[in-house]
Tab-separated table of C-alpha atoms in Angstrom:
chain	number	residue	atom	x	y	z
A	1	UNK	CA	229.168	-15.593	271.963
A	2	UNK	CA	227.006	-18.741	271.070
A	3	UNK	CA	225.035	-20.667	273.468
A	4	UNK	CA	226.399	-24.332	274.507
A	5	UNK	CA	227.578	-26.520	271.905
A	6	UNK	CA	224.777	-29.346	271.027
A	7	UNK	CA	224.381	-31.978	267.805
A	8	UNK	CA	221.425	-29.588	266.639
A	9	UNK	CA	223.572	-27.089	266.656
A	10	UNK	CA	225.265	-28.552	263.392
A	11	UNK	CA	222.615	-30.056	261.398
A	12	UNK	CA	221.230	-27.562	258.736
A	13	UNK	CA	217.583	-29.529	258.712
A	14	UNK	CA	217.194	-27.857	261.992
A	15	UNK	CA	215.954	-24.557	262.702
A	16	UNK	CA	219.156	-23.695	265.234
A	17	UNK	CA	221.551	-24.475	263.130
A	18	UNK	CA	220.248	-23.569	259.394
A	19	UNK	CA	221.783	-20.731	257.038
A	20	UNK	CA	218.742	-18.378	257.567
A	21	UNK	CA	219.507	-16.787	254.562
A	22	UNK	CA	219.400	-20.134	252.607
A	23	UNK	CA	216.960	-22.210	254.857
A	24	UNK	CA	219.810	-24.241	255.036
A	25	UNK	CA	219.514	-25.655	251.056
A	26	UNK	CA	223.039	-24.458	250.698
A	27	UNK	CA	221.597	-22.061	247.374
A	28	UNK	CA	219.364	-19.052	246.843
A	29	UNK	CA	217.345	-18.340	243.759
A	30	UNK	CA	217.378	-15.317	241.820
A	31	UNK	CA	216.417	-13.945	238.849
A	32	UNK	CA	218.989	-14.352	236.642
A	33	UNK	CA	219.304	-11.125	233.802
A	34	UNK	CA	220.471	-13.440	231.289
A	35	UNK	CA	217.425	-15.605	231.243
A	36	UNK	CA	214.849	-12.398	231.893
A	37	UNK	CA	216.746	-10.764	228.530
A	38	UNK	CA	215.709	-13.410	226.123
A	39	UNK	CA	216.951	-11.824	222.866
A	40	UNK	CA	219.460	-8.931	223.219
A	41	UNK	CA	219.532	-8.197	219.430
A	42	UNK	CA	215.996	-7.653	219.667
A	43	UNK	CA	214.708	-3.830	220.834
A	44	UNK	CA	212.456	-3.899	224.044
A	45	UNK	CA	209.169	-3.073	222.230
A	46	UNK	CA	210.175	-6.001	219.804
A	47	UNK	CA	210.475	-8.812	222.557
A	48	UNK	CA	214.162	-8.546	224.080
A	49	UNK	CA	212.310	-9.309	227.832
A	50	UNK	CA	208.591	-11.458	226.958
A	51	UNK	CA	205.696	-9.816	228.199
A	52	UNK	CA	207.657	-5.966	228.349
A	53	UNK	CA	206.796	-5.645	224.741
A	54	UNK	CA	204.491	-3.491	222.534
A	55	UNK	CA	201.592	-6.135	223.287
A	56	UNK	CA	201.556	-5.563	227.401
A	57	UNK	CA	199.865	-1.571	227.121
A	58	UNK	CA	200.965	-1.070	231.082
A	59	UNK	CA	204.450	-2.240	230.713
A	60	UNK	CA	205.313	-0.628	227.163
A	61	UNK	CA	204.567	2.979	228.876
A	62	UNK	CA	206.870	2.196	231.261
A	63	UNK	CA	209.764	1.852	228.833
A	64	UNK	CA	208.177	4.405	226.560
A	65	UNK	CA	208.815	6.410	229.663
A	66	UNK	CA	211.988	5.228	230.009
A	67	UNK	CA	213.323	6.083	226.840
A	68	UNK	CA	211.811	10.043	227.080
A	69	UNK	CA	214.000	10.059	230.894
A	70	UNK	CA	216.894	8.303	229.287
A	71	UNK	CA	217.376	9.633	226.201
A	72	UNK	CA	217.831	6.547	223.942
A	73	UNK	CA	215.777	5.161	220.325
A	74	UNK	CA	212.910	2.841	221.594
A	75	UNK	CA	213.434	0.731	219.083
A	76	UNK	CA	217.391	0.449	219.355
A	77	UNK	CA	218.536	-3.579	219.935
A	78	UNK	CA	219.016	-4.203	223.790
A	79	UNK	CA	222.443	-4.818	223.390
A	80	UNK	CA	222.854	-1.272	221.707
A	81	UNK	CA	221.744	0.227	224.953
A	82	UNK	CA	224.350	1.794	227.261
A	83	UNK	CA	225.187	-0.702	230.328
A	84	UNK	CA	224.115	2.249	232.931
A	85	UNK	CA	220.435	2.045	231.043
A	86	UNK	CA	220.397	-1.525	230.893
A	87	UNK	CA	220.996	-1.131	234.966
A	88	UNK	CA	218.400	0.914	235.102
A	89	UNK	CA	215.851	-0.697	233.287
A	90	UNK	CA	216.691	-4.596	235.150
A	91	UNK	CA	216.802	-2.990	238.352
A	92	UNK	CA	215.025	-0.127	238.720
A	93	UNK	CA	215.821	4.021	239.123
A	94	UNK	CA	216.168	3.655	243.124
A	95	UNK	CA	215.095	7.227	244.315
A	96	UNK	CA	215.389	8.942	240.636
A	97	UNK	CA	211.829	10.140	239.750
A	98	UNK	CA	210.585	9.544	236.164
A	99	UNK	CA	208.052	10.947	234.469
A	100	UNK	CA	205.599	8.264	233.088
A	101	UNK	CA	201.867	8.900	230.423
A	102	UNK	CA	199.349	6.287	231.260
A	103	UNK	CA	196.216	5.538	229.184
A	104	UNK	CA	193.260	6.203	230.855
A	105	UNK	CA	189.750	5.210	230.210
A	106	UNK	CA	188.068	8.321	228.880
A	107	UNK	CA	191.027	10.726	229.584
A	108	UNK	CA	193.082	10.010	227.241
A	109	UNK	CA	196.717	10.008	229.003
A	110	UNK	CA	197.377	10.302	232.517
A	111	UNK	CA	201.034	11.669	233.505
A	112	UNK	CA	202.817	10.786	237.230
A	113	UNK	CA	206.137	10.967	238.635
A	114	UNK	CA	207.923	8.305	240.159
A	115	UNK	CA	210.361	5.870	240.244
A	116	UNK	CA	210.832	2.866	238.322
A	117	UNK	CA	210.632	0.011	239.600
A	118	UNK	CA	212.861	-2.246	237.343
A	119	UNK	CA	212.257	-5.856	235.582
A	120	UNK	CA	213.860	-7.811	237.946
A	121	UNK	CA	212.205	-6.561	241.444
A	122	UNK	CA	208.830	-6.594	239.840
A	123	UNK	CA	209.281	-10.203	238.517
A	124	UNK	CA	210.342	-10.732	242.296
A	125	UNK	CA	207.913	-9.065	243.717
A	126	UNK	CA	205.056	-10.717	241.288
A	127	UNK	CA	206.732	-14.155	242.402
A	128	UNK	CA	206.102	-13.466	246.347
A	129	UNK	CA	202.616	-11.707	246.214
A	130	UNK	CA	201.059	-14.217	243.425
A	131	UNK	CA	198.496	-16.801	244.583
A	132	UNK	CA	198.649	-18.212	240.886
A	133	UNK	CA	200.475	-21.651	240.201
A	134	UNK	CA	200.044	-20.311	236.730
A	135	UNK	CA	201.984	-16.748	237.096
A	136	UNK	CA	204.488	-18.484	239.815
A	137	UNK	CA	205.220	-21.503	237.314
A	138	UNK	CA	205.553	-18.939	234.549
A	139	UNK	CA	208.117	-16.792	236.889
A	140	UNK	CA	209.985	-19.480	237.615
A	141	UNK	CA	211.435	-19.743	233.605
A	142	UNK	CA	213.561	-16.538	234.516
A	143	UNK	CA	215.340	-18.170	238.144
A	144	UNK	CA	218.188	-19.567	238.434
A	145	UNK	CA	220.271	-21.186	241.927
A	146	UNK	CA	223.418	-19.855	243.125
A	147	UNK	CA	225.353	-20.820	246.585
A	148	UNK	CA	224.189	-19.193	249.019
A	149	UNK	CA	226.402	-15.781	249.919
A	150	UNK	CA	225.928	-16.088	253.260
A	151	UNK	CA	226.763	-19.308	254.340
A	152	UNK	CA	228.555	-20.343	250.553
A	153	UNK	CA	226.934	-23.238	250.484
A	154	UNK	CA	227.791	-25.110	253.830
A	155	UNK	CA	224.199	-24.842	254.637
A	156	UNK	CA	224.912	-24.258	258.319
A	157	UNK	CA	224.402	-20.780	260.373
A	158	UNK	CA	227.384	-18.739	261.588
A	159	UNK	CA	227.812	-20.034	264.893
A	160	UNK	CA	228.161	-23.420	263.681
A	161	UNK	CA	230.536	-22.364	261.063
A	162	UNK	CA	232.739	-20.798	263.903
A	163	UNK	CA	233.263	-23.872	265.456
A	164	UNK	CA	236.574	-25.664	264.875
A	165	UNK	CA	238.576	-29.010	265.590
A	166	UNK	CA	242.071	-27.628	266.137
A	167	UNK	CA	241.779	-24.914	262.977
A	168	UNK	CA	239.708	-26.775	260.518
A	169	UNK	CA	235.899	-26.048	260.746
A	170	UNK	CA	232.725	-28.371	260.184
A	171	UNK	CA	232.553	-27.306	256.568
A	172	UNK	CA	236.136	-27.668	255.792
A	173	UNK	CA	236.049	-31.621	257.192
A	174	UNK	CA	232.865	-32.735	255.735
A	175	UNK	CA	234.452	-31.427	252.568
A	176	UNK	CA	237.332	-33.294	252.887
A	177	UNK	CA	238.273	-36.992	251.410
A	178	UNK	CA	237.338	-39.802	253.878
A	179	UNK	CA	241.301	-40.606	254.045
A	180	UNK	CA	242.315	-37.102	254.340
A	181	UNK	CA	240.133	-36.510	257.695
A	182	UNK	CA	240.991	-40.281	258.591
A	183	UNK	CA	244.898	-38.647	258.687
A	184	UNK	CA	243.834	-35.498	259.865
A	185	UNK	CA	242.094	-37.281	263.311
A	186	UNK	CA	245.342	-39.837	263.632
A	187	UNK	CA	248.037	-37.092	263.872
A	188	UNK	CA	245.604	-36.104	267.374
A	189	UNK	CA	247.417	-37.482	270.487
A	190	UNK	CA	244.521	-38.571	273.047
A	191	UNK	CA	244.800	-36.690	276.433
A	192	UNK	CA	245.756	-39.368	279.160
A	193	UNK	CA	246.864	-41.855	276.822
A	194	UNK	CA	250.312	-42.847	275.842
C-alpha cells in the first residue's frame, strides 16, 4: 500500500518520489571491467590493469598469491587466463581463503590467509573511503553509467511507478510522442459529460 497520491509523489528531484537506488538520475555508475583491464594481451605483472603491476610491491603479492592458489603462469597474457580466474581476480574469492607472502620490514616475508578482495571492490571501496580529489579523479577513468536496474531509468521510486491512467503508467506516457498521449487522453469519455 502507498500513502495518498500527491504531485511530489511523481517528481524524481524529490526525496518521496526518487529511485533510491539511483537518487533519481535515472543511471548508476560502476566500474566497468573493460575499462579497469586496459590491455588484455598484456600479463598482469606487465600492465593488463595500471597500478596491479610489478611496480605496486602490495598489489603484485596479491596476484603473486593468486597465481600460487590458482594455478596459472604469472606472466601468461590476461586474455590467456581461464574466465573463472579472471572472475576471481575482478571480483574477488568471496569466502575462499588464500594464502598470501608479504614483505616485511626486517622479516623478510610475512604469510596470512584470507580472502581476496578483487580489483573491482577495492577500486570501489578506494572511491568511497578516499578524501583525495586526486585518487577519486584518478578512479573515476575506470566508471562507466548504466540505467539504473531498479527503476530502468524512469528515475521515479516504486510506488510512483505503480501508479497508472487506465493501464499505462507515468513512465510509459512521458515516454510517449506528444500526439500519441494527445490520442491516448481523447479516446477517455469524461464522467457526467455527453
Amino acid at each position: 500500500s502507498i500513502s495518498e497520491l500527491e504531485p511530489r509523489l511523481f517528481s524524481f528531484n524529490n526525496p518521496t518520489g526518487a529511485c533510491p537506488k539511483c537518487d533519481g538520475l535515472g543511471v548508476i555508475q560502476f566500474f566497468d571491467p573493460d575499462l579497469v583491464v586496459q590491455d588484455p594481451e598484456l600479463s598482469l605483472p606487465g600492465g593488463a590493469v595500471r597500478g596491479w603491476d610489478r611496480r605496486n610491491a602490495y598489489y603484485f603479492q596479491l596476484i603473486k598469491g593468486l597465481t600460487e592458489h590458482y594455478k596459472f603462469d604469472i606472466d601468461s597474457r590476461y586474455m590467456d587466463i581461464p574466465k573463472k580466474i579472471q572472475k576471481i581476480i575482478l571480483y574477488g574469492s568471496k569466502d575462499e581463503q588464500i594464502e598470501f607472502r608479504y614483505i616485511s620490514g626486517g622479516r623478510g616475508h610475512v604469510k596470512r590467509k584470507h580472502s581476496f578482495e578483487g580489483i573491482i571492490p577495492n577500486m570501489d571501496r578506494r572511491f568511497r573511503e578516499t578524501d583525495s580529489i586526486m585518487v577519486r579523479e584518478e578512479l573515476l577513468k575506470y566508471r562507466s553509467s548504466k540505467p539504473c536496474p531498479d527503476c530502468d531509468g524512469t528515475r521515479l521510486n516504486l510506488a510512483a511507478r505503480n501508479v497508472f491512467i487506465r493501464e499505462k503508467t507515468l513512465p510509459a506516457l512521458t515516454a510517449m510522442p506528444t500526439i500519441q498521449i494527445f490520442d491516448y487522453f481523447s479516446t477517455f469519455k469524461l464522467q457526467g459529460k455527453r
